[in-house]
Amino acid sequence: MNNVTDSDFSQFKQFYSNFLKTINDGDLNTFKKFTCDEGRIKYVFGFSFVHDYKISMGTNFKSGESAKQLKEDGNRAFQADQFRVALELYSRAIIKQPQQSSSDKEELSVLFANRSAALYHLKEYEAALQDIQSAFDFNYPSHLYYKVYDRKSRCFLALQQLKSARGAFRQSLQALDEAKLPAEKRQKWQRDIQIMLAMLDKNKELKDASMKKPSTDKGQFKDGANKQYPHASNVVTIKEAPQLGRFAEAGNDIKPGELLLRETPYCAVLLDQYSKSHCFQCFRRPAAVYPCPQCSNVVFCNKTCLSAALESHHRYECPVLSALWQSGASVTCLMALRIITQHNLEHFLQLKPVLTNSCKNKQYKSSDYTTVYNLVNHASQRSTEDFLHRTLMAVFLLRCLQTTGYFQHQNENVIKTNEKTLTDDEKFIGGLILRHLQSLQFNSHEVSELVIKGKDKKSVFIGGAVYPTLALFNHSCNPGIVRYHKGTEVVVRAIRPIKIGEVVAENYGPIFTQVERKERQHTLRSQYWFDCKCEACDENWPILANMNPEVMRFRCDCGSTVLVPTNTSEFMIPCLSCKKHANIFKGLKVLQDTDTMFRLAKSLVEEGNHMKALLKFLELLNLLDDTLVPPFRDYHLCQQEIRTCMMFCGNTYMVPKL
């Protein structure tokens, strides 16, 4: 939904343009008659221009020479005390280093050990420990063990892991037996280690401090989880109406800041420009990246994330990632492919009989493929040109799967890519890809990261994901929620009070405080195919910059709005709706305190205490909501601050000072 669109196929446009030159009006009319996705796939694949098209295999391979040069550059940077530069160079070398032979792996182990030294100097102790373990995993030379064991012990010391530090010092002392050192140097190492051991042994109750970091986001639903929609709070109900489709509604009054949804995606795809800085599996930004054994395209947090990727999508996508990125296929297209590559062919063949079953009478889980399959795709509203465009993309993605052996049976040794017709399995999977290319237009979400550089903060789009439960939330230009991400998981909290029975709406991109109604309506109509009827659109609320600061909008007991000039000296103001007088004295008294509260909360933000600031801003918003009626400048400025504070609970990256 939000800002993940599929309108720009970039280089793929050329492929599509050339395809159009090979077909005539008769071909187009024949295509127009197809009513099922599998039929469309079969027909388009039948053109020789399409089935003869070759998918190029990966181009970003490993290179021992490149890795060696990067290592040497890293060593020079390290010797010059440029540890952050050294870290970057060692990481690039690790990504490029082949892993085929035993000598390749030994060279990789040395790179991990070298990088652990840079990490130690940068005080990234946990990452350094991970690299030391990786060095051992890749057969680090035993005559150098003493060095990394010593570094390991000092990392443990810095982390207050005293018991572990003692154990590592003992290992370092023992490893000196194999060290290729002159006697004098060996003795000096032994003395230094024995001094450290003697100091540690003085502590009779040596133990390791807890390594667990306090969570800034407890993530518990106040009233428990919804039984049918377990990723949502029990205060959220999912309903369905002819004009609205499925949508979220408040089952109880909801307070600002309340947790409404936590959901892991069915699938998530990282943008290629972040493939060397973020984990390709979980989207977190590791201090020290872990390489794919085959390609130099992507990185991971650790062995766990690498294994998860290789056991699912990356085993099929790894050889063709370069081709996919060079094609210009949008993140939405890559998500349509990822939905398939996360599981093998047999998984989908087993699900085939139940795909069209309704999700209404069972638990709605993000891990259940049928929830993704049954997301709305508005197929009946699509033009022939739209279908043709998406079908060709689906066939291109299908050719990628053929190239990587997705359809290869266990007893086959040869991958068949020269066939001019599709098997039933290939038609089935191609039809699924085409279905998802349609539904993802309306049901995908961006994954974001808050990037902080000095005093500047910016939310950055790093990837796309499918959240089946969140996809059921409708749009409002004045949303009731804010979203942020922890890795690929999405967290949704209320951004304002929501009354029981009120729609719990999110925002698909254009928000009324920043974008005029005409532009919002155009965006929503062109990308999501609906006319927005939210309160901000119906009443044509002004953008934030145009809100009149000279007029206050007080809430009358009858529910109407009473407009009051800021310079008023009256306490009893007539309400045009109920004809009674509203007493605004109490409200004015409350507003006297709000400026002070806002400044206090802002000072907490500037101090970096975002959780305390969030609590203050939430308290302020409740006061404003009890007194004033949106749109009101102070109200929405407070919401903006709440949104920013909440973003600090999710993916954040502090750009290091050089």
mmCIF file of C-alpha atoms in Angstrom, residues 8 27 54 87 207 241 350 366 403 408 429 450 542:
data_model
loop_
_atom_site.group_PDB
_atom_site.id
_atom_site.type_symbol
_atom_site.label_atom_id
_atom_site.label_comp_id
_atom_site.label_asym_id
_atom_site.label_seq_id
_atom_site.Cartn_x
_atom_site.Cartn_y
_atom_site.Cartn_z
ATOM 1 C CA ASP A 8 8.262 2.069 -13.024
ATOM 2 C CA ASP A 27 -2.919 -11.307 -31.012
ATOM 3 C CA LYS A 54 17.557 -16.008 -22.250
ATOM 4 C CA LEU A 87 36.234 -2.006 8.724
ATOM 5 C CA LYS A 207 30.685 -14.285 36.690
ATOM 6 C CA ALA A 241 -18.843 -3.968 3.798
ATOM 7 C CA GLN A 350 -0.057 -29.304 -1.944
ATOM 8 C CA SER A 366 0.741 -13.923 8.210
ATOM 9 C CA THR A 403 16.841 -20.895 -15.154
ATOM 10 C CA GLN A 408 13.736 -29.417 -11.636
ATOM 11 C CA ILE A 429 3.279 -21.008 -10.704
ATOM 12 C CA LEU A 450 15.062 6.174 10.554
ATOM 13 C CA PRO A 542 -6.173 22.762 5.227
#
